[in-house]
Short mmCIF file of C-alpha atoms in Angstrom, two decimals:
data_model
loop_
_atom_site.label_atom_id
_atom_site.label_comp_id
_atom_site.label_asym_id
_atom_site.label_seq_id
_atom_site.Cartn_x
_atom_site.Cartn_y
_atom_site.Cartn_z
CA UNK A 9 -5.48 19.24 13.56
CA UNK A 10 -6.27 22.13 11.24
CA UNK A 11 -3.25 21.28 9.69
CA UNK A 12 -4.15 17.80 8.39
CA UNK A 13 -7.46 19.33 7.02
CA UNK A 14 -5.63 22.10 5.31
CA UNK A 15 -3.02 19.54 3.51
CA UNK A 16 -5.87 17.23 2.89
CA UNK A 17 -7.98 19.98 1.69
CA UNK A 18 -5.61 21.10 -1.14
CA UNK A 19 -4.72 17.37 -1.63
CA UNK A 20 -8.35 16.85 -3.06
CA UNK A 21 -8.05 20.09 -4.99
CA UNK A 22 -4.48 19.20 -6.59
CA UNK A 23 -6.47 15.56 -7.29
CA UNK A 24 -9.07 17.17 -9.65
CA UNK A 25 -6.39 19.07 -11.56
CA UNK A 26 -4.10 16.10 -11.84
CA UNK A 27 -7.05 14.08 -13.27
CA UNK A 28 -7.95 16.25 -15.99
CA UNK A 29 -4.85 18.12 -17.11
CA UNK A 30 -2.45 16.48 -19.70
CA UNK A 31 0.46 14.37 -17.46
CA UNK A 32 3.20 13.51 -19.60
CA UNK A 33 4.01 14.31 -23.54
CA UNK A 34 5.88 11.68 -25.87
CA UNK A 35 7.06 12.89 -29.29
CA UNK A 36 9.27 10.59 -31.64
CA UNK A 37 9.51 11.12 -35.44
CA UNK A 38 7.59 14.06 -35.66
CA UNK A 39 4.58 12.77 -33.93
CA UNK A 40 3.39 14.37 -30.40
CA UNK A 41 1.04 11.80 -28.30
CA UNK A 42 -0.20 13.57 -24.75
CA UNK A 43 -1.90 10.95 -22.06
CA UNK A 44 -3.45 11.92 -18.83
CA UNK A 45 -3.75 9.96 -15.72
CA UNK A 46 -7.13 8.71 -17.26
CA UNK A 47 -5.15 7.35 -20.41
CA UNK A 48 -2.59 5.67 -17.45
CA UNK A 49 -5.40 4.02 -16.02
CA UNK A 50 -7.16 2.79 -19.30
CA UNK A 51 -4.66 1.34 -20.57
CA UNK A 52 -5.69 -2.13 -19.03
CA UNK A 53 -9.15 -1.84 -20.33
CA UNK A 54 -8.73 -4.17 -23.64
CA UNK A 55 -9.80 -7.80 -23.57
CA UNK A 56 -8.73 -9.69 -20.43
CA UNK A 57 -7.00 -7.05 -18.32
CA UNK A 58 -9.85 -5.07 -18.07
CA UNK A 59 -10.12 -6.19 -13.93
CA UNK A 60 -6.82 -4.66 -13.95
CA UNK A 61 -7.87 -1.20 -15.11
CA UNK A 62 -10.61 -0.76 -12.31
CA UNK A 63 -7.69 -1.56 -9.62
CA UNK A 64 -5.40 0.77 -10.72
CA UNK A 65 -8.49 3.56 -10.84
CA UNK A 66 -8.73 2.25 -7.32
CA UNK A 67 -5.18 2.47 -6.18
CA UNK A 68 -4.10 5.98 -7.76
CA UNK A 69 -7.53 7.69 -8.05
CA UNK A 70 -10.52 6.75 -6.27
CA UNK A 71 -8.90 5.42 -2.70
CA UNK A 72 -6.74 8.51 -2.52
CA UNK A 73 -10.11 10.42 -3.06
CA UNK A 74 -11.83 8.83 -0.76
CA UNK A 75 -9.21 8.33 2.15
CA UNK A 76 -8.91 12.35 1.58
CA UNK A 77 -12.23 13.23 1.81
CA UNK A 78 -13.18 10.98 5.00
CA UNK A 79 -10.38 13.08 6.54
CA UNK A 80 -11.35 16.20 5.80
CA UNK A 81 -15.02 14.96 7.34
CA UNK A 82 -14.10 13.54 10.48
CA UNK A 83 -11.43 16.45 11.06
CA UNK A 84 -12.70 19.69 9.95
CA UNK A 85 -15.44 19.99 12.23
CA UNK A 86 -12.63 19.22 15.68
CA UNK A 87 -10.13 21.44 14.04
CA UNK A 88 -12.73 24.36 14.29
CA UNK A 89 -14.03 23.27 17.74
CA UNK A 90 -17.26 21.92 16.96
CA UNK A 91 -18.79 18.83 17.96
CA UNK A 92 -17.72 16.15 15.56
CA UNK A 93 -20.14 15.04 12.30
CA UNK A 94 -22.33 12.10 12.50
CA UNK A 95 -20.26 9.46 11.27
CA UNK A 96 -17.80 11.01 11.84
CA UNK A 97 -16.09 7.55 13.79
CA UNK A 98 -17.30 5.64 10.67
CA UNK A 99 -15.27 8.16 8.40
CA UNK A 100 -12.27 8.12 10.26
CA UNK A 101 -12.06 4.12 10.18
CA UNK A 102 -12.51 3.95 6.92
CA UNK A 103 -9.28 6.26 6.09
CA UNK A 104 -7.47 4.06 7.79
CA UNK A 105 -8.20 1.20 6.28
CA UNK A 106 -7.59 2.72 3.36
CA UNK A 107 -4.59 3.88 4.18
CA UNK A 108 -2.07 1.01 2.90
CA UNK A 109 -4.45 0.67 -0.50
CA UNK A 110 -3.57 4.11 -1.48
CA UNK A 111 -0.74 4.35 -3.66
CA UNK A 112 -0.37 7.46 -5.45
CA UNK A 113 2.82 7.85 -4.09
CA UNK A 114 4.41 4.61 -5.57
CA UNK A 115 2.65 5.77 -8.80
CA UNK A 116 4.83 9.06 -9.09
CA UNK A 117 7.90 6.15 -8.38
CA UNK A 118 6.61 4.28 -11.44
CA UNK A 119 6.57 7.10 -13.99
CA UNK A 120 10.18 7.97 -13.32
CA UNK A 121 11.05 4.54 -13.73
CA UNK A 122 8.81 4.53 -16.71
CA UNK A 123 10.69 7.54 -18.07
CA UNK A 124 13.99 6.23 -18.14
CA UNK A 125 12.89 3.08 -19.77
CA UNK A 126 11.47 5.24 -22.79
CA UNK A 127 14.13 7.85 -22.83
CA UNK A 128 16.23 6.14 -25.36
CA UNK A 129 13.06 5.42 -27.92
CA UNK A 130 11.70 9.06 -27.91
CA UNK A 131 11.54 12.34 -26.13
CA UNK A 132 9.38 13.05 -23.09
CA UNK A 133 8.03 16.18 -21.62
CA UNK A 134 5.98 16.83 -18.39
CA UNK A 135 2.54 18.50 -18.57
CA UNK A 136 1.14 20.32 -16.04
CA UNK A 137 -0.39 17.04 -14.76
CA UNK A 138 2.83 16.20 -13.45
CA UNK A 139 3.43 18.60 -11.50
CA UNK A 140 0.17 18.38 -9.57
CA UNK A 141 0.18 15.10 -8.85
CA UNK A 142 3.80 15.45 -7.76
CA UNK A 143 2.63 18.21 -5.20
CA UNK A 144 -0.42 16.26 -4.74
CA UNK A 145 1.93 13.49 -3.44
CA UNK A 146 3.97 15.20 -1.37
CA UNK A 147 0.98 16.85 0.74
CA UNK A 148 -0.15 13.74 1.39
CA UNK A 149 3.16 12.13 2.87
CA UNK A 150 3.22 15.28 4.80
CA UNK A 151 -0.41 15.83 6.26
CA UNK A 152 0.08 11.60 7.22
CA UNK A 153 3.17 12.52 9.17
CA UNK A 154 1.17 15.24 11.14
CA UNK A 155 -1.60 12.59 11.95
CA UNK A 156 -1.31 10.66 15.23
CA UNK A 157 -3.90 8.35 15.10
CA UNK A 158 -4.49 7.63 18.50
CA UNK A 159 -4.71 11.90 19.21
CA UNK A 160 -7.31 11.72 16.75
CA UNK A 161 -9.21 8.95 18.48
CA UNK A 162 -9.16 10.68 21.82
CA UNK A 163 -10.37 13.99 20.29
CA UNK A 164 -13.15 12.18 18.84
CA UNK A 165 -14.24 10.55 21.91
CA UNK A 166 -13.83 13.70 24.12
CA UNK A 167 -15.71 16.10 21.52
CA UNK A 168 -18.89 13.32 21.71
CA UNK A 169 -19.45 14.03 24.95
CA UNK B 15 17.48 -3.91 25.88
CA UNK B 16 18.46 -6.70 27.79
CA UNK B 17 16.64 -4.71 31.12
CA UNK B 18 13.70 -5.02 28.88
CA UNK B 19 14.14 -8.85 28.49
CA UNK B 20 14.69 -9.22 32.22
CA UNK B 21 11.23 -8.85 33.19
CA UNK B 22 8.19 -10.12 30.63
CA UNK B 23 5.82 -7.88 29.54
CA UNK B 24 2.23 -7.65 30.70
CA UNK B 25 -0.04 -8.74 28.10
CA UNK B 26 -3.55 -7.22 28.14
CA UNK B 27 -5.32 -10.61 28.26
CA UNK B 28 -3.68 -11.39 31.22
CA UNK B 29 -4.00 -7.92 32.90
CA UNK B 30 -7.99 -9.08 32.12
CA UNK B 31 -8.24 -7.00 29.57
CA UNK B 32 -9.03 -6.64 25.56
CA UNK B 33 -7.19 -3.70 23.55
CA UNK B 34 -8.80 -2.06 20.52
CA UNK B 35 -7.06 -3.30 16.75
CA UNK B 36 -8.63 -0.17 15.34
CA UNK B 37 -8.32 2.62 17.56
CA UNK B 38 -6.07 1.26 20.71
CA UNK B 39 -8.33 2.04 23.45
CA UNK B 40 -8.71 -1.09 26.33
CA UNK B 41 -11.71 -2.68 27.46
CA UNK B 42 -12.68 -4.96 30.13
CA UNK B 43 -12.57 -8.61 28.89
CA UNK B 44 -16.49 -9.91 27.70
CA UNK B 45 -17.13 -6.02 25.91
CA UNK B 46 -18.31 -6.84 22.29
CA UNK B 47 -17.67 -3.67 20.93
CA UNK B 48 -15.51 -0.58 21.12
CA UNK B 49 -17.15 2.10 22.62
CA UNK B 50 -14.51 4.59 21.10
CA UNK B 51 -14.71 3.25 17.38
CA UNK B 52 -17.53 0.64 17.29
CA UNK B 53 -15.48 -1.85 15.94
CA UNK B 54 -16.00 -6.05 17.37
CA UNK B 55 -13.73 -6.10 19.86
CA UNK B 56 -11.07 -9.63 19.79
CA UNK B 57 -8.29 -10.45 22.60
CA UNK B 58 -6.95 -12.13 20.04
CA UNK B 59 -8.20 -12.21 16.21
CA UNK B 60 -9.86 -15.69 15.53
CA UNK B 61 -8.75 -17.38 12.31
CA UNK B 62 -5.68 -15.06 12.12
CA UNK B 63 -3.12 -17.64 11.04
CA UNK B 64 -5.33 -19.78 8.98
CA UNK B 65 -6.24 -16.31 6.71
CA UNK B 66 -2.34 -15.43 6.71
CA UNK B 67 -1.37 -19.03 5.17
CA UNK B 68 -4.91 -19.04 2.65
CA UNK B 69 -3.50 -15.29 1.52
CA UNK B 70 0.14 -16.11 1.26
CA UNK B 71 0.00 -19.41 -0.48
CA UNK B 72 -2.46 -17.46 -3.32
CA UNK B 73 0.30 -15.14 -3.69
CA UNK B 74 2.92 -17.30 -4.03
CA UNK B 75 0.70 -19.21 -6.78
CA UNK B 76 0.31 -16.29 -8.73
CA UNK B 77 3.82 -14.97 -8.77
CA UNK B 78 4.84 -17.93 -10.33
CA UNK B 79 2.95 -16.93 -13.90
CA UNK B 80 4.21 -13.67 -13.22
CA UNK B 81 7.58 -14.10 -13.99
CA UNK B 82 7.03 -16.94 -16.70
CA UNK B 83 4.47 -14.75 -18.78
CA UNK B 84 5.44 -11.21 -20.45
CA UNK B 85 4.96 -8.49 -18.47
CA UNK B 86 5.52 -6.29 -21.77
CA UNK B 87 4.80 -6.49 -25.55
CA UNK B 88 7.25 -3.72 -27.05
CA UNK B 89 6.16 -3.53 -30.84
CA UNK B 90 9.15 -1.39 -33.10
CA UNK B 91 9.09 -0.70 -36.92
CA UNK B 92 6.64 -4.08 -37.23
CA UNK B 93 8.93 -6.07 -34.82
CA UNK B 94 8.03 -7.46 -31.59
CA UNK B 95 9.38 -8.41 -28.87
CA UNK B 96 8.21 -9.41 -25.21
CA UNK B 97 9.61 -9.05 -21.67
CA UNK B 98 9.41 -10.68 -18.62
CA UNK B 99 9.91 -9.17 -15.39
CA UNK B 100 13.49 -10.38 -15.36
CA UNK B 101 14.31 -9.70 -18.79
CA UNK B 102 13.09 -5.75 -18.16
CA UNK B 103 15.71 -5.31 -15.41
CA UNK B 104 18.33 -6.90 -17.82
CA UNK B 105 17.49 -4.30 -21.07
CA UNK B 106 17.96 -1.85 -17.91
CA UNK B 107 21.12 -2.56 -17.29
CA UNK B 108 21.89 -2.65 -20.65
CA UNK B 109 20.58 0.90 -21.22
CA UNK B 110 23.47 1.71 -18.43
CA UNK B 111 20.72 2.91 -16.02
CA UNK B 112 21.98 0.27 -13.36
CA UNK B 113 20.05 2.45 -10.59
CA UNK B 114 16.55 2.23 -12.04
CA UNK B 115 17.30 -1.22 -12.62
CA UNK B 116 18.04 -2.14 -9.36
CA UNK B 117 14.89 -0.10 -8.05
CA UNK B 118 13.09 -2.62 -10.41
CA UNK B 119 14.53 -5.10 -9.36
CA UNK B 120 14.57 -4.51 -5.82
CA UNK B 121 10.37 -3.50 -6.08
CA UNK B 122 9.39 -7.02 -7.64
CA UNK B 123 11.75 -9.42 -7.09
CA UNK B 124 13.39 -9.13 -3.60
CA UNK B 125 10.41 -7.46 -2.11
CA UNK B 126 7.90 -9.87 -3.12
CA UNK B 127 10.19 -13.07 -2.18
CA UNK B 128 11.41 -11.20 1.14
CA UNK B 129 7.61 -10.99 2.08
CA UNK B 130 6.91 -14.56 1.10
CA UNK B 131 9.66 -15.44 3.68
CA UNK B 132 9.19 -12.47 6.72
CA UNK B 133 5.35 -13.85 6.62
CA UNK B 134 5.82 -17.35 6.55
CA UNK B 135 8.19 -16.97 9.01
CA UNK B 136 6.52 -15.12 11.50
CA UNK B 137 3.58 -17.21 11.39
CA UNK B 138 5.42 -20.61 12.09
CA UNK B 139 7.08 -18.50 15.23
CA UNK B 140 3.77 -17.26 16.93
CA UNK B 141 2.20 -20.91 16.11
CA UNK B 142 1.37 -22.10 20.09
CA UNK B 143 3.73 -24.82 21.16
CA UNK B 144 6.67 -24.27 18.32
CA UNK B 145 9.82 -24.95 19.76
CA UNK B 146 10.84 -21.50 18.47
CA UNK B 147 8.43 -19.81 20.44
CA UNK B 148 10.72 -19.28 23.67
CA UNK B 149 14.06 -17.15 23.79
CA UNK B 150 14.54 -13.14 23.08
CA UNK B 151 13.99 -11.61 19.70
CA UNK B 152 10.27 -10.49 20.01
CA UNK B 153 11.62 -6.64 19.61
CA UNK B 154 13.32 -8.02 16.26
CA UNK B 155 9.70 -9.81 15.21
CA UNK B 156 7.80 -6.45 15.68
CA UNK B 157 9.83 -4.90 13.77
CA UNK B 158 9.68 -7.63 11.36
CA UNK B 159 6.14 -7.46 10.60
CA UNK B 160 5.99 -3.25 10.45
CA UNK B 161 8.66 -3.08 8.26
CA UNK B 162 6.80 -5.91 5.63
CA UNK B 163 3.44 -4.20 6.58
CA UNK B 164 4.61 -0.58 5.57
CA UNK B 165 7.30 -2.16 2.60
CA UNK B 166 4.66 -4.45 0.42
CA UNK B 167 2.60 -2.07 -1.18
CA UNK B 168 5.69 -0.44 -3.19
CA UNK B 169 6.50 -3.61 -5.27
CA UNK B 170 3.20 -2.17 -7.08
CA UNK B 171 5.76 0.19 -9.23
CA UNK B 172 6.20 -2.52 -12.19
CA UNK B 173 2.50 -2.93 -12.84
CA UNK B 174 2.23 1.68 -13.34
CA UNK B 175 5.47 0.79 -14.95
CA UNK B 176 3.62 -0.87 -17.51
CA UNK B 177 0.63 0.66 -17.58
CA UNK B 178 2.33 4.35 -17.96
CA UNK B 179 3.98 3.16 -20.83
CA UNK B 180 1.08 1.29 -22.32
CA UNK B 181 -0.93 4.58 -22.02
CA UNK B 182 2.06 6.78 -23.77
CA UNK B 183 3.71 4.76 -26.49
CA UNK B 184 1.09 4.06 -29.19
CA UNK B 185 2.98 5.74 -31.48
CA UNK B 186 1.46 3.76 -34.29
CA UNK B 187 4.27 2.62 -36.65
CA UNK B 188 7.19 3.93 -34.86
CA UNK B 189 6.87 2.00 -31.63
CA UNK B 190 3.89 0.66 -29.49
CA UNK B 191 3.87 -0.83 -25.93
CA UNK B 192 1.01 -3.29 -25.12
CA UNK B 193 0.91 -4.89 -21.59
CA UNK B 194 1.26 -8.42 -20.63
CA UNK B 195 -0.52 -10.90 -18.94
CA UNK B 196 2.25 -11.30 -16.10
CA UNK B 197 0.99 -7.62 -15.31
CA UNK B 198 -2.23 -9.24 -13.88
CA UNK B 199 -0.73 -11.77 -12.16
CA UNK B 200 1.78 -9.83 -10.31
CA UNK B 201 -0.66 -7.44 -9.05
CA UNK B 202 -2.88 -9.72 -7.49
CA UNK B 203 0.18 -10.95 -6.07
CA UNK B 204 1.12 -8.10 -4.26
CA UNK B 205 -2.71 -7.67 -3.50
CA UNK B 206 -2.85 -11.21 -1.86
CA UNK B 207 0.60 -10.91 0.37
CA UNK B 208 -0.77 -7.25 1.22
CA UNK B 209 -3.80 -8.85 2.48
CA UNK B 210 -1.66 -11.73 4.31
CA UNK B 211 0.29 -9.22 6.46
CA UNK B 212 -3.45 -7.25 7.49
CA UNK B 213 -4.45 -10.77 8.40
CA UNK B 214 -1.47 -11.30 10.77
CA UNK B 215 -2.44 -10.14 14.35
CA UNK B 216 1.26 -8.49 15.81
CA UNK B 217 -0.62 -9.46 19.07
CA UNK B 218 0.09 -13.16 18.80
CA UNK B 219 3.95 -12.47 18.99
CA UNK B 220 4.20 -11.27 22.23
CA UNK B 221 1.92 -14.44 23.44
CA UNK B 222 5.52 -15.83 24.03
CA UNK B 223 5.94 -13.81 26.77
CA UNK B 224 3.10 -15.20 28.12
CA UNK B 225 4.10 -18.75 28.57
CA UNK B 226 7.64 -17.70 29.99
CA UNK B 227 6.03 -15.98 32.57
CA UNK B 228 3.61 -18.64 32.84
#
């Protein structure tokens, strides 16, 4: 249990570094462009695909965040022996709904494929960014694997008492 | 497995009971609501195949303009040229990466047509009354429907595809990458068959047990 909040802890820490910091550098012909994840994500936001820019916000930014966060809620209170929060039921349910609507994972997928498609028309770099998230990714997967669900449940109902 | 085909498995409705979706704890049959997670309580989820045919049939509508439209507009030196799903797998193959191309391809083409299948074929078998209803194979149906629960939300690579490179190469005059309509299309694709697997209740396949034992 103290576990998952630890990963999920530094997962939301890694998240606000991967945000900000520049992800990936392109330079071809003399000219350098950096983007960030923001850039990633607004680059749907012209004309008619602008519906498409909120859900990828969703997917790689904002669910993670959220399904993260609920965790750390419901858990952190059981993992130090406390009664649980109020809400705490509410928070847990709503990580796992989340849970298949969270994609940062396939997002790291997509920039690798993303980076072989360019490699021929320019060079590429990483920026710190990349790194983060790629961390960021792997903490997830792993505090996930440490979650049984139905552990959790039990806890929760046993700690109410 | 053939010892566990021998004898048919005790559903909870018939036991007289109703099992938790959300958290897995049982109830006596009548309780409204999960005293363990709060959530409305069904034996069985009403509407579950009517939701599962509504969410896969809008799927299959939109991938079809997903693979007709661009999913790329690749501007070079003043020249440009678009690419359909398809026709980014081929310039991968091209490039000589043939395993990026196949992960591609793989992601949103075999994925997204597997699912169409897996689901449509799971909810004809669970359908009360079809003919395929009796005989072994519920282990193999399970499994069916985790492995197209946990596999459909990776054919979302092509649309970060795009929109990584959309976001990087605006390189002005050298090269610039502008995405496609297809990418909207194929993400509410994926959205739609996501939502068509939630909608499927696993519970209904082992209903088959039920009647043999009936």
């Amino acid at each position: 249990m103290t576990r998952i909040v630890m990963l999920a802890a530094t997962a939301l820490v890694l998240m606000v570094a991967a945000v900000f910091f520049p992800f990936l550098e392109i330079s071809a012909g003399g000219m350098v462009r950096r983007s960030s994840l923001l850039d990633a994500v607004l680059a749907f936001s012209t004309g008619m695909m602008l519906p498409l820019t909120f859900a990828v916000a969703a997917l790689i930014i904002v669910l993670p965040v959220i399904r993260l966060s609920t965790i750390v809620y419901a858990l952190a209170p059981m993992a130090l022996g406390w009664h649980p929060a109020k809400h705490a039921v509410a928070a847990f349910r709503v990580a796992q709904a989340l849970r298949p609507w969270a994609m940062a994972e396939i997002f790291i997928v997509g920039v690798s494929v993303a980076l072989v498609k360019v490699a021929g028309l320019a060079k590429l770099s990483f920026g710190p960014a990349f790194w983060t998230f790629a961390v960021l990714v792997l903490v997830t997967v792993l505090s996930d694997n440490y979650m049984c669900r139905l552990t959790v449940w039990k806890t929760l109902e046993e700690r109410r008492k | 497995m053939s010892e566990a085909h021998s004898q048919p498995a005790l559903t909870a409705r018939q036991a007289g009971l109703v099992g938790c979706h959300s958290c897995g704890r049982v109830h006596e049959m009548g309780t409204t609501h999960c005293t363990r997670c709060g959530v409305v309580l069904h034996s069985r989820m009403p509407g579950s195949l009517q939701k599962v045919w509504a969410w896969l049939f809008a799927g299959m509508v939109v991938y079809i303009p997903a693979n007709i439209y661009p999913m790329l507009l690749t501007t070079s030196l003043g020249h440009t040229s678009e690419s359909t799903i398809i026709g980014g797998v081929i310039e991968l193959v091209e490039y000589g990466s043939i395993g990026v191309a196949l992960i591609v391809f793989v992601a949103s083409v075999l994925i997204p047509v597997g699912k169409f299948v897996a689901i449509g074929y799971l909810a004809l078998v669970v359908r009360p009354g079809s003919r395929m209803t009796r005989g072994s194979g519920l282990h193999g149906r399970q499994r069916l429907f985790e492995v197209v629960e946990f596999i459909g939300r990776w054919s979302m690579i092509d649309v970060f595809v795009v929109a990584i490179l959309s976001a990087l190469v605006q390189l002005d005059f050298a090269a610039t990458i502008n995405p496609g309509i297809a990418a909207v299309s194929f993400s509410l694709s994926v959205a739609f068959t996501m939502l068509a697997a939630q909608s499927f209740d696993p519970r209904l396949i082992w209903d088959a047990e039920e009647t043999q034992a009936a």
